[in-house]
Amino acid sequence: MKMVRPSANFCQSSLGRLSTPYNDLFFGRSVSRSLSFFGQGGAVSVKVGVIVGVKFKNMREVTADMIARGRFAGEGARERRRMASRMREARERVTSSGAGNVRFDVELLRLYARNRRAAILPQSLLSLAVAAMTARWLPVTLVGAWLALELCSLALGGVLAQSFLDRDKTQQNPRHWKARFTFAAAMDGFAWAAFALLMRGVDSPWATAFAMVVLMLAGAIHTVVEAFIPEAVYAALTPNALAMILYLRPTSVVDPKASLTLLVCSTLIYFGVLARRIYAGQVRTLGIQAEKDSLIAELEQAKANSDEARRRAEEASLAKSRFLATMSHELRTPLNAILGFSEVMKGELFGPHSIEAYRDYSNDIHSSGQHLLMLINEILDLSRVEAGRYELKEEPVSLAAVIEDCRHLLTLRAKKRGVLLSELIEPDMPRIWADERAVRQIALNLLTNAIKFTPQGGQVSVKSGWTMAGGQYFSVRDTGPGIPEDEIPVIMSSFGRGSMAQKNSDEGTGLGLPIVKGLVELHGGTFTLRSKLREGTEVIVIFPPERVMAAIPQFDPVARPPSSNRRGAA
């Protein structure tokens, strides 16, 4: 292997490039890689095992909404649904027994069969009543023969309806069953037509009125019961109309019976039109029901896909956490040795170096090791926050004191970069119930970013105070170049860096802001980032009122209760 003499920032830049693979996690088979740092007189090698296979890119961005959009949204998905609907209609038009506008033959036939079965008893009672009243004008034998014919037609319709309902839907041929039901309805219509023909021999105005009322009532029953098969309604009403024409036998247009005949025929035609309207309304109802069922099915499918996506994301997050925990252990073990020996070499504890360059190499190795340790710690913190396993060690914390400590720690760095640090903290603020280490990390990350991206001569302002709702906040504002609006989601993602960070030599790992946002949300607070180009950036962190500890009044052991005073006075 060719030996290359590294520059001063070789290790740091190399480790910076190594940060990107953590954004693309692979799971499956294991592959080993060796990361080597060469110098004069030796080499330090770290062997890292990486698991590869299925790729998960930035698990925070893999959501069920993305999968749902991919499968159920967009113009392509809507076009596919429209095409599927047209194909279904065409298929139903081909298999339907109607003229091409019947979409729900089986459902309509089942509704008809239920109505037919439920109407057997009322129609039988009506037939018995009509036969009893007709016996006043006709012989009992003729009335009995007609009653037997009517009951047989009703029994035929009932048997067909029950047989249809007992069969499975897949074994039902709509065309054949519609023909059978239409035949049964025609038989019932001929039975009532026979009643009108029997009444022709009775010469009585009361008999004529009685026959007309009975036939109108029979037509109305046929319209209501058989409306779901218009052909059956027509087959039942047509014999009734012909029978009434033969029964009345109008001789001329001016004959009074002609008006009665026209009235009866018009009524029966209206019954046919009414049945057609009932049928069309039921078809629309079934269409709406089918559309609703389709939407429910799509929602259930979307929910199933969402649950599956969530399950896979949870599994991938668990695998990522295990992977990072294993990697941190495997990296920290040799890293501790690297840091320790490099510190010994840097401090020349066992004597000065014979070559001056060795001291520089020791400093580079030690700084690179510290950078790698910081990177590992940030990755582990972020993975615990994302997995919800970051445990807050809550205690009373003074937000103002933490901010003041962090500002004091970074004052020297700000002076080196020519940045002015200013603060405006409201006095006498009570403590908040929070994790002091997390609050300190939030403040340090925000102040470090602000100082890093503020040019020489700029200013970083820190404010802390009360919110309108009674919570506490602190904000960090800089006079840097600002962040483009389209890059804000990028920098808030893991390992995301904006265009200004890529131009900066001290660009970092891109984990600071995601960690800050996660820690703030763990405390139930809100994280807000506002930025404008050429004006600067402001980050506001708000802790909710529930985190603010109410001031407890001091206890004065010298003071006496009022009751003791009263007793002394007594």
Tab-separated table of C-alpha atoms in Angstrom, residues 97-470:
chain	number	residue	atom	x	y	z
A	97	SER	CA	-79.042	-8.591	-17.791
A	98	GLY	CA	-80.324	-5.093	-18.496
A	99	ALA	CA	-79.708	-2.736	-21.336
A	100	GLY	CA	-76.374	-1.664	-20.017
A	101	ASN	CA	-77.469	0.673	-17.193
A	102	VAL	CA	-77.975	-1.935	-14.469
A	103	ARG	CA	-74.962	-2.118	-12.134
A	104	PHE	CA	-76.304	-3.995	-9.155
A	105	ASP	CA	-78.402	-6.873	-10.486
A	106	VAL	CA	-77.781	-9.271	-7.637
A	107	GLU	CA	-78.431	-6.681	-4.916
A	108	LEU	CA	-81.645	-5.567	-6.601
A	109	LEU	CA	-82.821	-9.137	-7.032
A	110	ARG	CA	-82.176	-9.852	-3.352
A	111	LEU	CA	-84.178	-6.765	-2.373
A	112	TYR	CA	-86.977	-7.931	-4.641
A	113	ALA	CA	-86.884	-11.422	-3.146
A	114	ARG	CA	-87.098	-10.064	0.391
A	115	ASN	CA	-90.063	-7.842	-0.548
A	116	ARG	CA	-91.750	-10.729	-2.339
A	117	ARG	CA	-91.341	-13.029	0.632
A	118	ALA	CA	-92.554	-10.403	3.106
A	119	ALA	CA	-95.654	-9.581	0.981
A	120	ILE	CA	-96.982	-13.180	0.760
A	121	LEU	CA	-99.012	-13.033	3.974
A	122	PRO	CA	-100.633	-9.589	3.367
A	123	GLN	CA	-101.479	-10.494	-0.234
A	124	SER	CA	-102.942	-13.816	0.860
A	125	LEU	CA	-105.147	-12.077	3.426
A	126	LEU	CA	-106.212	-9.554	0.771
A	127	SER	CA	-107.088	-12.387	-1.624
A	128	LEU	CA	-109.179	-14.113	1.062
A	129	ALA	CA	-111.052	-10.887	1.797
A	130	VAL	CA	-111.701	-10.232	-1.898
A	131	ALA	CA	-112.944	-13.828	-2.369
A	132	ALA	CA	-115.298	-13.506	0.609
A	133	MET	CA	-116.826	-10.296	-0.756
A	134	THR	CA	-116.992	-11.635	-4.324
A	135	ALA	CA	-119.057	-14.621	-3.123
A	136	ARG	CA	-122.039	-12.207	-2.910
A	137	TRP	CA	-122.170	-12.019	-6.712
A	138	LEU	CA	-120.495	-15.187	-7.997
A	139	PRO	CA	-120.830	-18.905	-7.256
A	140	VAL	CA	-118.543	-20.242	-4.552
A	141	THR	CA	-116.941	-22.730	-6.958
A	142	LEU	CA	-115.772	-19.998	-9.307
A	143	VAL	CA	-114.561	-17.866	-6.411
A	144	GLY	CA	-112.718	-20.855	-4.937
A	145	ALA	CA	-111.074	-21.648	-8.268
A	146	TRP	CA	-109.901	-18.056	-8.592
A	147	LEU	CA	-108.634	-18.008	-4.996
A	148	ALA	CA	-106.679	-21.205	-5.603
A	149	LEU	CA	-105.113	-19.679	-8.754
A	150	GLU	CA	-104.124	-16.510	-6.839
A	151	LEU	CA	-102.668	-18.428	-3.901
A	152	CYS	CA	-100.707	-20.675	-6.282
A	153	SER	CA	-99.197	-17.631	-8.024
A	154	LEU	CA	-98.281	-16.190	-4.647
A	155	ALA	CA	-96.762	-19.492	-3.566
A	156	LEU	CA	-94.734	-19.659	-6.786
A	157	GLY	CA	-93.304	-16.191	-6.152
A	158	GLY	CA	-92.540	-17.053	-2.516
A	159	VAL	CA	-90.773	-20.305	-3.399
A	160	LEU	CA	-88.643	-18.584	-6.039
A	161	ALA	CA	-87.764	-15.770	-3.615
A	162	GLN	CA	-86.752	-18.178	-0.845
A	163	SER	CA	-84.753	-20.331	-3.256
A	164	PHE	CA	-82.908	-17.259	-4.523
A	165	LEU	CA	-82.092	-16.039	-1.017
A	166	ASP	CA	-80.810	-19.467	0.025
A	167	ARG	CA	-78.271	-19.615	-2.794
A	168	ASP	CA	-74.790	-18.184	-2.627
A	169	LYS	CA	-74.220	-14.939	-4.520
A	170	THR	CA	-71.593	-16.530	-6.698
A	171	GLN	CA	-74.107	-19.146	-7.882
A	172	GLN	CA	-76.826	-16.667	-8.856
A	173	ASN	CA	-77.349	-15.858	-12.531
A	174	PRO	CA	-79.163	-12.475	-12.578
A	175	ARG	CA	-80.520	-12.953	-16.097
A	176	HIS	CA	-82.189	-16.294	-15.344
A	177	TRP	CA	-83.592	-15.254	-11.969
A	178	LYS	CA	-84.981	-12.031	-13.361
A	179	ALA	CA	-86.833	-14.014	-15.986
A	180	ARG	CA	-88.245	-16.348	-13.311
A	181	PHE	CA	-89.417	-13.515	-11.108
A	182	THR	CA	-90.967	-11.758	-14.091
A	183	PHE	CA	-92.864	-14.966	-14.964
A	184	ALA	CA	-94.140	-15.260	-11.375
A	185	ALA	CA	-95.294	-11.616	-11.444
A	186	ALA	CA	-97.052	-12.210	-14.784
A	187	MET	CA	-98.855	-15.215	-13.294
A	188	ASP	CA	-100.071	-13.050	-10.399
A	189	GLY	CA	-101.183	-10.374	-12.878
A	190	PHE	CA	-103.131	-12.939	-14.916
A	191	ALA	CA	-104.795	-14.166	-11.695
A	192	TRP	CA	-106.110	-10.668	-10.978
A	193	ALA	CA	-107.073	-10.279	-14.651
A	194	ALA	CA	-109.101	-13.487	-14.294
A	195	PHE	CA	-110.942	-11.895	-11.364
A	196	ALA	CA	-111.975	-8.976	-13.619
A	197	LEU	CA	-113.158	-11.345	-16.327
A	198	LEU	CA	-115.231	-13.305	-13.774
A	199	MET	CA	-116.907	-10.068	-12.703
A	200	ARG	CA	-118.049	-9.354	-16.294
A	201	GLY	CA	-121.185	-11.425	-15.726
A	202	VAL	CA	-122.322	-9.329	-12.782
A	203	ASP	CA	-124.601	-6.464	-13.807
A	204	SER	CA	-124.333	-4.142	-10.820
A	205	PRO	CA	-122.768	-0.690	-10.404
A	206	TRP	CA	-121.480	-1.747	-6.975
A	207	ALA	CA	-119.756	-4.745	-8.540
A	208	THR	CA	-118.134	-2.487	-11.145
A	209	ALA	CA	-116.847	-0.122	-8.477
A	210	PHE	CA	-115.678	-3.058	-6.378
A	211	ALA	CA	-113.786	-4.594	-9.329
A	212	MET	CA	-112.091	-1.291	-10.161
A	213	VAL	CA	-110.994	-0.712	-6.549
A	214	VAL	CA	-109.646	-4.260	-6.247
A	215	LEU	CA	-107.664	-4.017	-9.492
A	216	MET	CA	-106.262	-0.566	-8.543
A	217	LEU	CA	-105.242	-1.950	-5.144
A	218	ALA	CA	-103.592	-4.962	-6.778
A	219	GLY	CA	-101.702	-2.671	-9.155
A	220	ALA	CA	-100.477	-0.536	-6.273
A	221	ILE	CA	-99.255	-3.640	-4.424
A	222	HIS	CA	-97.391	-4.848	-7.518
A	223	THR	CA	-95.782	-1.419	-7.886
A	224	VAL	CA	-94.468	-1.347	-4.318
A	225	VAL	CA	-93.436	-4.992	-4.018
A	226	GLU	CA	-91.901	-5.498	-7.461
A	227	ALA	CA	-90.412	-2.044	-8.092
A	228	PHE	CA	-86.840	-3.395	-7.984
A	229	ILE	CA	-87.554	-5.329	-11.212
A	230	PRO	CA	-89.405	-2.949	-13.555
A	231	GLU	CA	-90.026	-5.753	-16.044
A	232	ALA	CA	-91.954	-7.683	-13.362
A	233	VAL	CA	-94.109	-4.597	-12.678
A	234	TYR	CA	-94.928	-4.260	-16.374
A	235	ALA	CA	-95.686	-7.988	-16.622
A	236	ALA	CA	-98.133	-7.723	-13.705
A	237	LEU	CA	-99.853	-4.458	-14.724
A	238	THR	CA	-100.350	-5.253	-18.405
A	239	PRO	CA	-102.883	-8.090	-17.832
A	240	ASN	CA	-104.754	-5.885	-15.370
A	241	ALA	CA	-105.060	-3.071	-17.948
A	242	LEU	CA	-106.283	-5.459	-20.649
A	243	ALA	CA	-108.748	-7.051	-18.240
A	244	MET	CA	-110.209	-3.678	-17.245
A	245	ILE	CA	-110.635	-2.723	-20.892
A	246	LEU	CA	-112.478	-5.973	-21.549
A	247	TYR	CA	-114.480	-5.597	-18.349
A	248	LEU	CA	-115.722	-2.079	-19.039
A	249	ARG	CA	-116.088	-2.545	-22.828
A	250	PRO	CA	-116.594	1.124	-23.807
A	251	THR	CA	-118.643	1.334	-26.995
A	252	SER	CA	-117.726	4.908	-27.979
A	253	VAL	CA	-115.667	7.864	-26.920
A	254	VAL	CA	-118.663	9.583	-25.317
A	255	ASP	CA	-119.555	6.462	-23.356
A	256	PRO	CA	-119.088	7.075	-19.561
A	257	LYS	CA	-117.218	3.782	-19.356
A	258	ALA	CA	-114.617	5.217	-21.750
A	259	SER	CA	-113.691	7.815	-19.146
A	260	LEU	CA	-113.413	5.098	-16.505
A	261	THR	CA	-111.261	3.021	-18.832
A	262	LEU	CA	-108.983	5.995	-19.528
A	263	LEU	CA	-108.723	6.695	-15.783
A	264	VAL	CA	-107.804	3.099	-14.991
A	265	CYS	CA	-105.225	2.854	-17.781
A	266	SER	CA	-103.689	6.208	-16.830
A	267	THR	CA	-103.435	5.080	-13.208
A	268	LEU	CA	-101.745	1.839	-14.199
A	269	ILE	CA	-99.319	3.728	-16.467
A	270	TYR	CA	-98.533	6.038	-13.556
A	271	PHE	CA	-97.855	2.989	-11.431
A	272	GLY	CA	-95.367	1.806	-14.051
A	273	VAL	CA	-93.597	5.197	-14.118
A	274	LEU	CA	-93.541	5.274	-10.303
A	275	ALA	CA	-91.992	1.810	-10.195
A	276	ARG	CA	-89.320	2.964	-12.625
A	277	ARG	CA	-88.514	5.964	-10.418
A	278	ILE	CA	-88.299	3.777	-7.318
A	279	TYR	CA	-85.951	1.471	-9.210
A	280	ALA	CA	-83.728	4.389	-10.331
A	281	GLY	CA	-83.606	5.795	-6.804
A	282	GLN	CA	-82.577	2.426	-5.404
A	283	VAL	CA	-79.844	2.120	-8.052
A	284	ARG	CA	-78.485	5.520	-6.984
A	285	THR	CA	-78.610	4.455	-3.339
A	286	LEU	CA	-76.686	1.275	-4.116
A	287	GLY	CA	-74.163	3.311	-6.097
A	288	ILE	CA	-73.588	5.623	-3.149
A	289	GLN	CA	-73.284	2.629	-0.857
A	290	ALA	CA	-70.765	0.986	-3.183
A	291	GLU	CA	-68.739	4.210	-3.360
A	292	LYS	CA	-68.773	4.435	0.420
A	293	ASP	CA	-67.660	0.804	0.719
A	294	SER	CA	-64.887	1.497	-1.768
A	295	LEU	CA	-63.700	4.506	0.232
A	296	ILE	CA	-63.822	2.502	3.449
A	297	ALA	CA	-61.813	-0.255	1.788
A	298	GLU	CA	-59.227	2.283	0.620
A	299	LEU	CA	-59.039	3.773	4.106
A	300	GLU	CA	-58.590	0.334	5.632
A	301	GLN	CA	-55.891	-0.460	3.089
A	302	ALA	CA	-54.198	2.850	3.795
A	303	LYS	CA	-54.365	2.148	7.531
A	304	ALA	CA	-52.908	-1.305	6.974
A	305	ASN	CA	-50.082	0.176	4.902
A	306	SER	CA	-49.539	2.829	7.550
A	307	ASP	CA	-49.369	0.208	10.299
A	308	GLU	CA	-46.965	-1.863	8.239
A	309	ALA	CA	-44.810	1.188	7.533
A	310	ARG	CA	-44.799	2.106	11.212
A	311	ARG	CA	-43.883	-1.456	12.178
A	312	ARG	CA	-41.020	-1.515	9.690
A	313	ALA	CA	-39.847	1.909	10.825
A	314	GLU	CA	-39.871	0.769	14.445
A	315	GLU	CA	-37.949	-2.367	13.541
A	316	ALA	CA	-35.451	-0.316	11.548
A	317	SER	CA	-35.107	2.167	14.410
A	318	LEU	CA	-34.488	-0.667	16.860
A	319	ALA	CA	-31.932	-2.214	14.524
A	320	LYS	CA	-30.265	1.171	14.104
A	321	SER	CA	-30.087	1.659	17.874
A	322	ARG	CA	-28.525	-1.763	18.346
A	323	PHE	CA	-26.117	-1.081	15.526
A	324	LEU	CA	-25.056	2.248	16.980
A	325	ALA	CA	-24.665	0.791	20.470
A	326	THR	CA	-22.440	-1.982	19.104
A	327	MET	CA	-20.461	0.434	16.956
A	328	SER	CA	-19.947	2.843	19.850
A	329	HIS	CA	-18.526	0.074	22.016
A	330	GLU	CA	-16.292	-1.226	19.222
A	331	LEU	CA	-15.033	2.276	18.408
A	332	ARG	CA	-14.602	3.577	21.928
A	333	THR	CA	-12.345	0.708	22.999
A	334	PRO	CA	-9.519	1.479	20.531
A	335	LEU	CA	-10.365	5.185	20.671
A	336	ASN	CA	-9.537	5.393	24.358
A	337	ALA	CA	-6.122	3.888	23.628
A	338	ILE	CA	-5.600	6.339	20.766
A	339	LEU	CA	-6.493	9.317	22.960
A	340	GLY	CA	-4.395	8.124	25.868
A	341	PHE	CA	-1.227	7.312	23.949
A	342	SER	CA	-1.532	10.424	21.775
A	343	GLU	CA	-1.852	12.568	24.884
A	344	VAL	CA	1.265	10.932	26.331
A	345	MET	CA	3.128	11.534	23.065
A	346	LYS	CA	1.818	15.083	22.820
A	347	GLY	CA	2.939	15.909	26.359
A	348	GLU	CA	6.330	14.194	25.817
A	349	LEU	CA	6.011	12.473	29.187
A	350	PHE	CA	8.763	9.976	28.370
A	351	GLY	CA	11.103	12.483	26.813
A	352	PRO	CA	11.186	14.937	23.937
A	353	HIS	CA	10.681	13.829	20.358
A	354	SER	CA	13.772	13.539	18.234
A	355	ILE	CA	11.836	14.931	15.282
A	356	GLU	CA	9.708	18.034	15.771
A	357	ALA	CA	7.035	16.821	13.314
A	358	TYR	CA	6.144	13.984	15.686
A	359	ARG	CA	4.703	16.500	18.145
A	360	ASP	CA	2.450	17.909	15.429
A	361	TYR	CA	1.356	14.420	14.433
A	362	SER	CA	0.526	13.631	18.066
A	363	ASN	CA	-1.581	16.787	18.309
A	364	ASP	CA	-3.393	15.866	15.087
A	365	ILE	CA	-4.085	12.320	16.293
A	366	HIS	CA	-5.369	13.557	19.651
A	367	SER	CA	-7.626	16.236	18.156
A	368	SER	CA	-8.971	13.783	15.573
A	369	GLY	CA	-9.692	11.255	18.311
A	370	GLN	CA	-11.565	13.866	20.319
A	371	HIS	CA	-13.541	14.799	17.223
A	372	LEU	CA	-14.447	11.161	16.658
A	373	LEU	CA	-15.461	10.761	20.310
A	374	MET	CA	-17.678	13.834	20.054
A	375	LEU	CA	-19.229	12.451	16.880
A	376	ILE	CA	-19.960	9.100	18.524
A	377	ASN	CA	-21.538	10.795	21.530
A	378	GLU	CA	-23.740	12.988	19.318
A	379	ILE	CA	-24.869	10.021	17.237
A	380	LEU	CA	-25.756	8.075	20.377
A	381	ASP	CA	-27.621	11.047	21.845
A	382	LEU	CA	-29.581	11.526	18.642
A	383	SER	CA	-30.417	7.824	18.362
A	384	ARG	CA	-31.667	7.747	21.961
A	385	VAL	CA	-33.766	10.866	21.407
A	386	GLU	CA	-35.288	9.498	18.194
A	387	ALA	CA	-36.004	6.115	19.799
A	388	GLY	CA	-37.557	7.770	22.860
A	389	ARG	CA	-34.995	6.164	25.178
A	390	TYR	CA	-33.333	9.328	26.385
A	391	GLU	CA	-33.964	9.411	30.121
A	392	LEU	CA	-34.248	12.866	31.640
A	393	LYS	CA	-32.653	13.251	35.060
A	394	GLU	CA	-34.919	16.048	36.170
A	395	GLU	CA	-34.069	18.416	38.989
A	396	PRO	CA	-34.531	22.113	39.808
A	397	VAL	CA	-32.442	24.059	37.271
A	398	SER	CA	-31.793	27.779	37.046
A	399	LEU	CA	-32.102	28.607	33.367
A	400	ALA	CA	-30.341	31.967	33.817
A	401	ALA	CA	-27.392	30.345	35.601
A	402	VAL	CA	-26.975	27.685	32.909
A	403	ILE	CA	-27.023	30.309	30.146
A	404	GLU	CA	-24.511	32.444	32.030
A	405	ASP	CA	-22.144	29.448	32.454
A	406	CYS	CA	-22.352	28.572	28.778
A	407	ARG	CA	-21.754	32.177	27.739
A	408	HIS	CA	-18.729	32.333	30.021
A	409	LEU	CA	-17.308	29.105	28.541
A	410	LEU	CA	-17.604	30.417	24.982
A	411	THR	CA	-16.389	33.956	25.620
A	412	LEU	CA	-12.795	33.118	24.686
A	413	ARG	CA	-13.879	31.465	21.425
A	414	ALA	CA	-16.010	34.477	20.545
A	415	LYS	CA	-13.088	36.851	21.189
A	416	LYS	CA	-10.815	34.797	18.940
A	417	ARG	CA	-13.327	35.087	16.118
A	418	GLY	CA	-13.990	38.785	16.746
A	419	VAL	CA	-17.645	38.222	17.753
A	420	LEU	CA	-19.322	40.291	20.466
A	421	LEU	CA	-21.412	38.322	23.002
A	422	SER	CA	-24.234	40.162	24.761
A	423	GLU	CA	-26.963	38.918	27.072
A	424	LEU	CA	-30.223	40.214	28.459
A	425	ILE	CA	-31.578	37.967	31.202
A	426	GLU	CA	-34.604	38.831	33.309
A	427	PRO	CA	-33.683	38.714	37.006
A	428	ASP	CA	-35.282	36.659	39.796
A	429	MET	CA	-36.699	33.966	37.550
A	430	PRO	CA	-37.651	30.782	39.459
A	431	ARG	CA	-36.068	27.458	38.645
A	432	ILE	CA	-37.481	25.036	36.120
A	433	TRP	CA	-37.887	21.282	36.517
A	434	ALA	CA	-35.584	19.921	33.827
A	435	ASP	CA	-32.475	17.899	33.037
A	436	GLU	CA	-29.542	20.219	33.671
A	437	ARG	CA	-27.210	18.313	31.336
A	438	ALA	CA	-29.768	18.503	28.521
A	439	VAL	CA	-30.432	22.224	29.086
A	440	ARG	CA	-26.705	22.891	29.132
A	441	GLN	CA	-26.231	20.924	25.907
A	442	ILE	CA	-29.053	22.905	24.261
A	443	ALA	CA	-27.500	26.229	25.223
A	444	LEU	CA	-23.961	25.208	24.232
A	445	ASN	CA	-25.035	23.891	20.838
A	446	LEU	CA	-27.017	27.015	19.994
A	447	LEU	CA	-24.302	29.412	21.152
A	448	THR	CA	-21.580	27.419	19.355
A	449	ASN	CA	-23.533	27.501	16.075
A	450	ALA	CA	-24.203	31.221	16.408
A	451	ILE	CA	-20.515	32.040	17.055
A	452	LYS	CA	-19.371	29.686	14.294
A	453	PHE	CA	-21.457	31.298	11.547
A	454	THR	CA	-21.178	34.932	12.637
A	455	PRO	CA	-18.494	36.832	10.702
A	456	GLN	CA	-15.822	38.912	12.370
A	457	GLY	CA	-17.270	42.077	13.850
A	458	GLY	CA	-20.722	40.497	14.250
A	459	GLN	CA	-22.800	40.117	17.373
A	460	VAL	CA	-24.526	37.229	19.167
A	461	SER	CA	-27.329	38.177	21.567
A	462	VAL	CA	-28.728	35.895	24.261
A	463	LYS	CA	-32.067	36.669	25.893
A	464	SER	CA	-34.042	34.899	28.597
A	465	GLY	CA	-37.340	35.731	30.244
A	466	TRP	CA	-41.014	34.912	30.667
A	467	THR	CA	-43.528	33.919	28.000
A	468	MET	CA	-47.110	35.172	27.789
A	469	ALA	CA	-48.369	31.761	28.969
A	470	GLY	CA	-46.167	31.756	32.071
